[in-house]
PDB file of C-alpha atoms in Angstrom:
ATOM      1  CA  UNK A   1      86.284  22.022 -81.299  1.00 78.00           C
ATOM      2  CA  UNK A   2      85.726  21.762 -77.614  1.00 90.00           C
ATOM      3  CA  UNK A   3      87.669  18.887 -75.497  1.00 91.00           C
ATOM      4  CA  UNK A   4      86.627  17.694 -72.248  1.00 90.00           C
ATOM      5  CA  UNK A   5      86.777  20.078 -69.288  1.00 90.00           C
ATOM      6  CA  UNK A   6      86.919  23.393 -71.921  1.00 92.00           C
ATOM      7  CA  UNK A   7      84.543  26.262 -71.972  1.00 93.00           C
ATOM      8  CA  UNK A   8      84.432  28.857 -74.636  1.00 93.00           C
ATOM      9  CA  UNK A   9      84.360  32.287 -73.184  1.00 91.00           C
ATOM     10  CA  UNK A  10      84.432  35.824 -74.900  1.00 90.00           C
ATOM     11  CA  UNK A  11      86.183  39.252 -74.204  1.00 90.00           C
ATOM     12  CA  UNK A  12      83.626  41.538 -75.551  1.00 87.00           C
ATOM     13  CA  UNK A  13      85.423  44.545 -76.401  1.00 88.00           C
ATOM     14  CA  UNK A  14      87.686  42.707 -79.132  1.00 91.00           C
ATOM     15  CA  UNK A  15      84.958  40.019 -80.298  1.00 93.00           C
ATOM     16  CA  UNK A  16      87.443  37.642 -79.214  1.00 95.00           C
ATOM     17  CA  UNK A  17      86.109  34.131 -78.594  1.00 95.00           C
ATOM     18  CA  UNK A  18      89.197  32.335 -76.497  1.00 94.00           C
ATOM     19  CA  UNK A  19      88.785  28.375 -75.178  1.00 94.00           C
ATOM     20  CA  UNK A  20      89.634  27.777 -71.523  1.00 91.00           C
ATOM     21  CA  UNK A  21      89.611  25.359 -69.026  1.00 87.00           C
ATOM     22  CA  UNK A  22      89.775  25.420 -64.933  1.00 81.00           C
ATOM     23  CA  UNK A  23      92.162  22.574 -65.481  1.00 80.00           C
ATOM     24  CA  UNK A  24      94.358  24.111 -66.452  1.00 75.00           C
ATOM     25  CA  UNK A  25      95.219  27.796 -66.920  1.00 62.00           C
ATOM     26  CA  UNK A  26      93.036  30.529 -67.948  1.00 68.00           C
ATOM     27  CA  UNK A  27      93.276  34.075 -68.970  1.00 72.00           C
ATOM     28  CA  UNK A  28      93.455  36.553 -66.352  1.00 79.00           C
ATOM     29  CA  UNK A  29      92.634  40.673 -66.245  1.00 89.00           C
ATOM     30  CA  UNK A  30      96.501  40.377 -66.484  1.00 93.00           C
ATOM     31  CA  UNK A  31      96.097  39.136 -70.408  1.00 93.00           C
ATOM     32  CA  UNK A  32      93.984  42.036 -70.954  1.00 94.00           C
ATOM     33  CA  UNK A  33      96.273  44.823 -69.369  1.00 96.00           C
ATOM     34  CA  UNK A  34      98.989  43.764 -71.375  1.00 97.00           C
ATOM     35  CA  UNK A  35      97.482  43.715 -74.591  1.00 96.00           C
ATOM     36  CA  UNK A  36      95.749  47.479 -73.824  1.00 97.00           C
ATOM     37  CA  UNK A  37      99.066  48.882 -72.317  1.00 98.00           C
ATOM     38  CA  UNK A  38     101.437  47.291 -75.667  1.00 98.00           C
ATOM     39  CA  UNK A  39     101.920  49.720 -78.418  1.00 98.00           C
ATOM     40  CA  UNK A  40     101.607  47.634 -81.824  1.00 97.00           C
ATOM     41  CA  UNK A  41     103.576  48.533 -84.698  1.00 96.00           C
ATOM     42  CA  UNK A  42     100.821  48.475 -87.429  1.00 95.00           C
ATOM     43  CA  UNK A  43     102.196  46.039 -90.183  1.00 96.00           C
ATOM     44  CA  UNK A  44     105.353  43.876 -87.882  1.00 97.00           C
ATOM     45  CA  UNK A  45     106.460  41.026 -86.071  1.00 98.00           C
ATOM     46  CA  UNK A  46     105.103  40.258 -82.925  1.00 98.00           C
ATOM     47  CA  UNK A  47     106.415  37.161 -80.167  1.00 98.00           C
ATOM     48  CA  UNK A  48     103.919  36.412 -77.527  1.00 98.00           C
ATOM     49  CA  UNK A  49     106.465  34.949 -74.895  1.00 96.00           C
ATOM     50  CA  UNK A  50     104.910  32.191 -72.370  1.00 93.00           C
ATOM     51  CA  UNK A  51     102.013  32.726 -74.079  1.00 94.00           C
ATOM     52  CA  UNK A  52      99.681  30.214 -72.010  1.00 91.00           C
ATOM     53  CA  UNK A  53      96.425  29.748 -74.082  1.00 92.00           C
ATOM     54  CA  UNK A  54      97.292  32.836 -76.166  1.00 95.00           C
ATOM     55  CA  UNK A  55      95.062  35.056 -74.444  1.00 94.00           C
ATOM     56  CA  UNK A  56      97.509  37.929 -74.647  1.00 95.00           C
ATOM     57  CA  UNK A  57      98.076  37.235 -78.954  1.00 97.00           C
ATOM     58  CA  UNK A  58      94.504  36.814 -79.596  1.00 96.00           C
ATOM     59  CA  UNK A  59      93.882  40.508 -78.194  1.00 96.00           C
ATOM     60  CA  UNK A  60      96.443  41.973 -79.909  1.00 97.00           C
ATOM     61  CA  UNK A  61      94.869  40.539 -83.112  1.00 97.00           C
ATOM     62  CA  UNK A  62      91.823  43.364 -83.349  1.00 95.00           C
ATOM     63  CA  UNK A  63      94.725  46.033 -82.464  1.00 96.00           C
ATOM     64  CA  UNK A  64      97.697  45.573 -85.497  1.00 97.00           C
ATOM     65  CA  UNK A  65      98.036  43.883 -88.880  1.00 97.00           C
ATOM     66  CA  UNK A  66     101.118  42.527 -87.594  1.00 98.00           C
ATOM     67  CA  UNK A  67     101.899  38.935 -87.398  1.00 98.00           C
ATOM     68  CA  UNK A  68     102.196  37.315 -83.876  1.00 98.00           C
ATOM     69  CA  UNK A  69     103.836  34.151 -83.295  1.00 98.00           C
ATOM     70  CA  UNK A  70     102.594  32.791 -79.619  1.00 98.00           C
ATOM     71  CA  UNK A  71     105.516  30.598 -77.902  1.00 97.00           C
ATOM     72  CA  UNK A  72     103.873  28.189 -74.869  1.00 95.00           C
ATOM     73  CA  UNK A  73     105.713  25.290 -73.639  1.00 91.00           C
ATOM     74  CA  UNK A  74     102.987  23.112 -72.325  1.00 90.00           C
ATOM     75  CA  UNK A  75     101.685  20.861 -75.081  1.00 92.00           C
ATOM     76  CA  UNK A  76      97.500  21.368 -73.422  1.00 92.00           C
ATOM     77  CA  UNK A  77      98.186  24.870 -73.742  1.00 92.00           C
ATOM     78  CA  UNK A  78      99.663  25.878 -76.762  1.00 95.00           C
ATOM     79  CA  UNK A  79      96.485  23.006 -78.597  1.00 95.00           C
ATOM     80  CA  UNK A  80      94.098  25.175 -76.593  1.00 94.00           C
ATOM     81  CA  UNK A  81      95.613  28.104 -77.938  1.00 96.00           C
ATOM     82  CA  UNK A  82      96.000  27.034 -81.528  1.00 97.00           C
ATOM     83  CA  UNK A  83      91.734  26.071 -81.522  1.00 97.00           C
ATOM     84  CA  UNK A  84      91.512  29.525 -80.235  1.00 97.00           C
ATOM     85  CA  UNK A  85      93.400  31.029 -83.383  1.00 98.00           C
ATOM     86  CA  UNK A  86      91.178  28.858 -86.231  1.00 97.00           C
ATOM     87  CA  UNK A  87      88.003  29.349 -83.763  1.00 97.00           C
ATOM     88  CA  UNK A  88      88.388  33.185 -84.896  1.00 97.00           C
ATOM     89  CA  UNK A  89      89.508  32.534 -88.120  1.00 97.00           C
ATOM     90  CA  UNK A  90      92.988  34.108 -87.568  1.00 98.00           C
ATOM     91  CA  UNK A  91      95.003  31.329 -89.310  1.00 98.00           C
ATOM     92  CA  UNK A  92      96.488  34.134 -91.435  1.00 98.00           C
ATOM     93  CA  UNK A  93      97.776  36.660 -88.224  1.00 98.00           C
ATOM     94  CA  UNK A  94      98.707  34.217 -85.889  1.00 98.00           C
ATOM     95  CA  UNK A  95     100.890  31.023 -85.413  1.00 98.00           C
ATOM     96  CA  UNK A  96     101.128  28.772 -81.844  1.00 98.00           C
ATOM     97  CA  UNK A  97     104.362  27.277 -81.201  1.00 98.00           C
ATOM     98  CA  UNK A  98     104.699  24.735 -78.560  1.00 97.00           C
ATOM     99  CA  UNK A  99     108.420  25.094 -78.118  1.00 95.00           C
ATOM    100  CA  UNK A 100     110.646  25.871 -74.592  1.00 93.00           C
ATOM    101  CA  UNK A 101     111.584  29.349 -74.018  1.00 91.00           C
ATOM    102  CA  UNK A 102     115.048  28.571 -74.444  1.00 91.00           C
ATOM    103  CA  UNK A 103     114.718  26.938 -77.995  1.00 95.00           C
ATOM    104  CA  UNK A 104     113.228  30.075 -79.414  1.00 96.00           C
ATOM    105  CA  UNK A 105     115.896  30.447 -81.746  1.00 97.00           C
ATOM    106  CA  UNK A 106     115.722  27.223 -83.097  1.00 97.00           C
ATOM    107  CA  UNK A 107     112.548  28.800 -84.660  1.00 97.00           C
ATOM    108  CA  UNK A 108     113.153  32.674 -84.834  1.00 98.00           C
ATOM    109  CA  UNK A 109     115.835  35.036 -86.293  1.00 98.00           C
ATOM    110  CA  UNK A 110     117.655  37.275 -83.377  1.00 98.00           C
ATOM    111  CA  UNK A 111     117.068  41.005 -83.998  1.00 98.00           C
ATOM    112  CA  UNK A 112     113.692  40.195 -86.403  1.00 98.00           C
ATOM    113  CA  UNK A 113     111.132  41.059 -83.722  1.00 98.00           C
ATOM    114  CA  UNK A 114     109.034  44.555 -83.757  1.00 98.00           C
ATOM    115  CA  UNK A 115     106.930  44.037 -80.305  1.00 98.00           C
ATOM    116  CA  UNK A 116     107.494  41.259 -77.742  1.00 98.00           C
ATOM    117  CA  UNK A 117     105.050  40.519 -75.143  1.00 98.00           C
ATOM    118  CA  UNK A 118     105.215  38.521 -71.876  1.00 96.00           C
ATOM    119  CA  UNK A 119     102.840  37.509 -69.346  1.00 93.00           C
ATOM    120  CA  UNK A 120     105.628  35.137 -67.692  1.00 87.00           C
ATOM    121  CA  UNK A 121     105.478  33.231 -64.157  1.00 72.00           C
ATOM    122  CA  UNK A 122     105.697  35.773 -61.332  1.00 64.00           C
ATOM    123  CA  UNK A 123     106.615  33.647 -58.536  1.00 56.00           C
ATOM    124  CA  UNK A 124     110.151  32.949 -57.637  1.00 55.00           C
ATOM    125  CA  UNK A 125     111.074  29.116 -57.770  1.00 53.00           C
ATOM    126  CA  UNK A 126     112.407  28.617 -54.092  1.00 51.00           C
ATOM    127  CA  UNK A 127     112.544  25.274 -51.697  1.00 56.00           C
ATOM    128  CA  UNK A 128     110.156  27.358 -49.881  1.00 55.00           C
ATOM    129  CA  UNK A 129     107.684  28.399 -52.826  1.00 52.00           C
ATOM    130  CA  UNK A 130     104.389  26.716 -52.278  1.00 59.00           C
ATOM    131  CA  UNK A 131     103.102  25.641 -55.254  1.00 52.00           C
ATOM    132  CA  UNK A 132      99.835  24.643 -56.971  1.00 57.00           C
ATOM    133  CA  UNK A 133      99.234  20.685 -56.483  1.00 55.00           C
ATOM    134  CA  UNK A 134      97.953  21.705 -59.984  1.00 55.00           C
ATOM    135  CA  UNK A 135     101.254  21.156 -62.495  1.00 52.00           C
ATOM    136  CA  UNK A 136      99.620  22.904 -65.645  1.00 51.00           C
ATOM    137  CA  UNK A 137      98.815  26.213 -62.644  1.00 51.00           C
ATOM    138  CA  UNK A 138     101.931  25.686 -61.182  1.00 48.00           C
ATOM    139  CA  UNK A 139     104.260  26.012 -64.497  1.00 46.00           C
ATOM    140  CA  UNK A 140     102.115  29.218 -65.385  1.00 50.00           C
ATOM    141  CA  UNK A 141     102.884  30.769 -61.791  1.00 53.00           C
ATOM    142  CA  UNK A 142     106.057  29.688 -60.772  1.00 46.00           C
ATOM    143  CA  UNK A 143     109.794  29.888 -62.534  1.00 47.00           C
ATOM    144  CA  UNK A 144     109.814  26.510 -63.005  1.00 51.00           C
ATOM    145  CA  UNK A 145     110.994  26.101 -66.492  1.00 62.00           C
ATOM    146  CA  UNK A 146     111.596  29.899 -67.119  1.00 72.00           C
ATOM    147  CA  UNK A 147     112.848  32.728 -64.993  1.00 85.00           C
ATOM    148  CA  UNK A 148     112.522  36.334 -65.530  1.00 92.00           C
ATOM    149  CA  UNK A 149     116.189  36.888 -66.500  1.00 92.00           C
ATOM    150  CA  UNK A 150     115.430  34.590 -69.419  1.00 92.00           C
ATOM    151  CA  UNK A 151     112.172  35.841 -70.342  1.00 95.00           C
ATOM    152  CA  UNK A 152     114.171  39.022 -70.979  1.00 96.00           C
ATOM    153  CA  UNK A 153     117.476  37.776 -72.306  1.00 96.00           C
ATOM    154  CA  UNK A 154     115.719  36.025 -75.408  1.00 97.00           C
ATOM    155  CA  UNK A 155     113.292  39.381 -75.771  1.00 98.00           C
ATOM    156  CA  UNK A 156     116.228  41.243 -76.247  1.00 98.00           C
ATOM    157  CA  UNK A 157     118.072  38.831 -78.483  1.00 98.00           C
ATOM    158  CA  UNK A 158     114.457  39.242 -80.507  1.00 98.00           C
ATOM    159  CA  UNK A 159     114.343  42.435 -81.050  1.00 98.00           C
ATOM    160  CA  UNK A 160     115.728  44.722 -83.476  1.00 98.00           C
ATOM    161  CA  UNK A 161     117.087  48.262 -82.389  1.00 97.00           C
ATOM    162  CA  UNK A 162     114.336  49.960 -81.249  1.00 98.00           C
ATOM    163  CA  UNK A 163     111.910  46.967 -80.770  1.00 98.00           C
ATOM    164  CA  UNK A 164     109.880  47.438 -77.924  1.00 98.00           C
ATOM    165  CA  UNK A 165     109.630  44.582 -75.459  1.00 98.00           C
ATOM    166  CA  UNK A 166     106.174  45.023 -72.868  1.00 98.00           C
ATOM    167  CA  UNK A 167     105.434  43.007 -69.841  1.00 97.00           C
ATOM    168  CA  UNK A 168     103.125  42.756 -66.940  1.00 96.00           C
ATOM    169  CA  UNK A 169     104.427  41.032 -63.496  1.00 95.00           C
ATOM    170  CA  UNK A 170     104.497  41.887 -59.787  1.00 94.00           C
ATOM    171  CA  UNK A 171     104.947  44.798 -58.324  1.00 96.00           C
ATOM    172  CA  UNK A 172     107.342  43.764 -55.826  1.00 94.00           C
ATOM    173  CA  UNK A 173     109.740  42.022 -57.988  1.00 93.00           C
ATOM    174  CA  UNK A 174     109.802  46.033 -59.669  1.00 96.00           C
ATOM    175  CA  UNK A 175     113.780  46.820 -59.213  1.00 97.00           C
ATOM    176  CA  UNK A 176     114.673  43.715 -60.542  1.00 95.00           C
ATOM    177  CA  UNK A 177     112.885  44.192 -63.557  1.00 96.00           C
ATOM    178  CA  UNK A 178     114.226  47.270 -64.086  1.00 97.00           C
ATOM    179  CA  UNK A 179     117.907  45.997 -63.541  1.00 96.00           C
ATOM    180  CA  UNK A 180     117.592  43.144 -65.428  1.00 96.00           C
ATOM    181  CA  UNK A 181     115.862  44.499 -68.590  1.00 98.00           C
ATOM    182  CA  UNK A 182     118.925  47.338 -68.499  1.00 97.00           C
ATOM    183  CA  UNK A 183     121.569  44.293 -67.764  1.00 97.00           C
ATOM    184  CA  UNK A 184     120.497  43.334 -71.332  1.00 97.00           C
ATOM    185  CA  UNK A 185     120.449  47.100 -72.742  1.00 98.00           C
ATOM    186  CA  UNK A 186     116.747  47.175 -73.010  1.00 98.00           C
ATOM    187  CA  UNK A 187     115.814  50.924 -71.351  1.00 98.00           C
ATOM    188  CA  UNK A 188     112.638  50.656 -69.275  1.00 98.00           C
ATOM    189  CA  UNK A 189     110.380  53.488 -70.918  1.00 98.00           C
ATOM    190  CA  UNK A 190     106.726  53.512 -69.748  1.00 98.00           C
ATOM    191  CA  UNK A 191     105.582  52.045 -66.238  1.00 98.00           C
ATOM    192  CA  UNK A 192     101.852  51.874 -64.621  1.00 98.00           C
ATOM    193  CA  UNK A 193     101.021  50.311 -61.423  1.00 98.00           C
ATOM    194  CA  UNK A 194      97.593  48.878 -61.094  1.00 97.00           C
ATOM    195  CA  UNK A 195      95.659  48.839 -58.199  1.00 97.00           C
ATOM    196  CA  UNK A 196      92.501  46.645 -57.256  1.00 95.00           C
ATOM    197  CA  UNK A 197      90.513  49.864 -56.223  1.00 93.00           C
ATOM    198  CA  UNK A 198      91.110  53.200 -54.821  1.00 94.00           C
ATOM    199  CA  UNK A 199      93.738  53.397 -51.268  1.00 94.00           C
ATOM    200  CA  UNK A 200      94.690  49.598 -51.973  1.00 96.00           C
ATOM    201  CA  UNK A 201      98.415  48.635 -52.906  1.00 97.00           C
ATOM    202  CA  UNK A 202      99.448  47.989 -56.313  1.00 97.00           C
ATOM    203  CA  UNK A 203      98.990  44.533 -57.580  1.00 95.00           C
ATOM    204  CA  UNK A 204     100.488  44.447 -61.056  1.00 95.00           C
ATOM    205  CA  UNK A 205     102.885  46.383 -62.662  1.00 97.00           C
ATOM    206  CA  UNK A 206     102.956  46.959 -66.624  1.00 98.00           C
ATOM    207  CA  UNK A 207     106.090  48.278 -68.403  1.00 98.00           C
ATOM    208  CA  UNK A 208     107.444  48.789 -71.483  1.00 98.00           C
ATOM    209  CA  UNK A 209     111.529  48.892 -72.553  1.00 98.00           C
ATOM    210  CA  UNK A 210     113.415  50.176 -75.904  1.00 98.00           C
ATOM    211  CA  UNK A 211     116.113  47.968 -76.956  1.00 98.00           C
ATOM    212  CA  UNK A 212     118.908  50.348 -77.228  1.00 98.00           C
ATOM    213  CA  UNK A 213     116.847  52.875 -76.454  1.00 97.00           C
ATOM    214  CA  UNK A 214     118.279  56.118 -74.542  1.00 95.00           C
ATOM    215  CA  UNK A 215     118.370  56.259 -70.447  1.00 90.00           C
ATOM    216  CA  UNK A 216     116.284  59.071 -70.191  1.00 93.00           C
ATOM    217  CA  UNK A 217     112.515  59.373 -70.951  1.00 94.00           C
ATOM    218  CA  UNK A 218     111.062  57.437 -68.530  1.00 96.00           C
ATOM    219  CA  UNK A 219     107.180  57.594 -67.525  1.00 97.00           C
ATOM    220  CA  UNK A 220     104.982  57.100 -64.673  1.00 98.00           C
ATOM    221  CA  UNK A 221     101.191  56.441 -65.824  1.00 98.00           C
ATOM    222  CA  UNK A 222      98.477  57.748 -64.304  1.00 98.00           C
ATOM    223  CA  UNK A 223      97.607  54.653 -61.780  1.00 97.00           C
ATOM    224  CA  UNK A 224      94.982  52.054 -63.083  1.00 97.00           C
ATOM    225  CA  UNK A 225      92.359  50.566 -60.844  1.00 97.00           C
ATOM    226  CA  UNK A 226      90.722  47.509 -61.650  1.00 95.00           C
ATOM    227  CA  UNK A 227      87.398  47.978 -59.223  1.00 95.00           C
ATOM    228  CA  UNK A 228      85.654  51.125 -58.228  1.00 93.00           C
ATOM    229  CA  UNK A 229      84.370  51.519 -54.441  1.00 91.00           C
ATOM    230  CA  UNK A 230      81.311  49.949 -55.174  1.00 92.00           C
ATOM    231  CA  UNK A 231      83.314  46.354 -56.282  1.00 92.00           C
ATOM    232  CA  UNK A 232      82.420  47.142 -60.336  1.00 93.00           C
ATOM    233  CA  UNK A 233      84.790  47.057 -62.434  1.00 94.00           C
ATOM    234  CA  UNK A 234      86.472  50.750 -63.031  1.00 95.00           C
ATOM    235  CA  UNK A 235      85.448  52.442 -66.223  1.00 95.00           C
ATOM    236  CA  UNK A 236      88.924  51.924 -67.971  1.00 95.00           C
ATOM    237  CA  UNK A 237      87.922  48.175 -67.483  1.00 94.00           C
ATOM    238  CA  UNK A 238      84.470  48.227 -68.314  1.00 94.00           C
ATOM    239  CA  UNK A 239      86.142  49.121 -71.824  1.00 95.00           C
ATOM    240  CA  UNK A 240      88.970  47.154 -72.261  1.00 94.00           C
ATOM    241  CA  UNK A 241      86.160  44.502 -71.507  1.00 92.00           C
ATOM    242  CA  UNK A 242      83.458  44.994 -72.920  1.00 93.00           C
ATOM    243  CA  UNK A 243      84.415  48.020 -75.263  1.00 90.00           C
ATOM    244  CA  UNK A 244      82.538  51.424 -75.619  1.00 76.00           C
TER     245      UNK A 244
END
C-alpha cells in the first residue's frame, strides 16, 4: 500500500487514515478548516477542486452520503490520493481524477454539482514569486497551472442554481475573491478569518458563495484561532482533530 518516502497518518476526529509524504505535499490545518466550515448537502454531488492528496474529500466522507469526485493534476498526488480512498474502504463515495483543472468538463456535466470545494494555490505566479526548489510543493503553492479566476470560473460552471461553492485561501488576496467569485455570479455568503492565536493577524480566510444566490445575506463568523496562549491547539481544533 505504502511507496517509498510515504507515511500513513490519521485525523482522529473522522477515523480518517490519509497517506502522505514530505516529498511531496501533505495535508495542512487548511484541509481540515475547509472540510469543518463546508455545509454538505446530505445525499449530492460533491467536486473536490485541486484536491492534492484528497485530504479535503476524505473528510468530507464521515460528514455526507454524497458522492465526491477529487480532481488533482499531479499524477504522485492524485495515486496517493486514490490509496487513501481504498485504504478506508470508500471505493463506493469517492472517485480521484488525475485530470487539469481546465479539462474538468471533459469529465463532468456543467450545472450537475451540489457542493464544490477548493483548497487551490494561494500564491500569485509572478517573475518575482520565489518558489519551492520542490516542483510537487511548488505546483500546490503557486498559480502555476491554475489561478484563482479559474478555480472559480469552472466552480461556477459546476454548479447548479443554488450550489454552494466553499474555499479557504489568504487573507490578503480577500477583495479579489470576493470580486471574482461575483464576476462569475456566485454571491459570497459566509466568511471567517482564522487567526494563529489570540491579538495575531488573520492567516486564512474561509468562505462560502451561492451561485445565483441574492446580494444580501452576508456573514461574518465569529473569528477562529488555531492556538491558545499557551501554543495548544484552541478547543475548536482540539475537535475538529481529534473529535469530542
Amino acid at each position: 500500500m505504502l511507496k517509498k518516502g510515504e507515511r500513513i497518518d490519521q485525523l482522529y476526529a473522522e477515523d480518517i487514515q490519509i497517506i502522505q509524504s514530505s516529498e511531496v505535499f501533505s495535508f495542512s490545518i487548511d484541509a481540515v478548516l475547509l472540510a469543518n466550515f463546508a455545509r454538505t448537502p446530505k445525499y449530492g454531488k460533491i467536486i473536490d477542486l485541486c484536491a492534492g492528496n484528497g485530504a479535503v474529500g476524505l473528510f468530507l466522507s464521515r460528514k455526507t452520503s454524497s458522492t465526491i469526485d477529487q480532481i488533482e493534476l499531479q499524477p504522485r498526488l492524485a495515486d496517493m490520493g486514490q490509496r487513501s480512498i481504498v485504504l478506508n474502504h470508500l471505493e463506493n463515495q469517492l472517485t480521484m481524477h488525475e485530470l487539469d483543472l481546465k479539462n474538468t468538463f471533459d469529465l463532468f456535466r456543467a450545472d450537475s454539482t451540489d457542493l464544490v470545494v477548493c483548497n487551490p494555490p494561494y500564491f500569485k505566479e509572478l517573475p518575482t514569486s520565489k518558489k519551492n526548489p520542490n516542483p510537487h510543493l511548488a505546483i500546490a503553492r503557486h498559480e502555476i497551472h491554475a489561478t484563482l479566476a479559474d478555480v472559480v470560473q469552472v466552480s461556477a460552471k459546476l454548479l447548479k442554481m443554488n450550489g454552494r461553492f466553499a474555499m479557504v485561501h489568504r487573507p490578503d488576496r480577500f477583495l479579489e475573491i470576493v470580486d471574482c467569485l461575483r464576476a462569475n455570479r456566485i454571491a459570497p455568503k459566509r466568511i471567517q478569518f482564522v487567526y494563529p492565536k489570540p491579538g495575531k493577524e488573520a492567516n486564512a480566510l474561509l468562505i462560502e458563495g451561492i451561485k445565483d444566490g441574492k446580494k444580501d445575506g452576508l456573514r461574518f463568523l465569529p473569528p477562529l484561532y488555531t492556538y491558545d496562549d499557551s501554543g495548544s491547539y484552541s478547543p475548536a481544533l482540539q475537535e475538529m482533530l481529534y473529535g469530542n
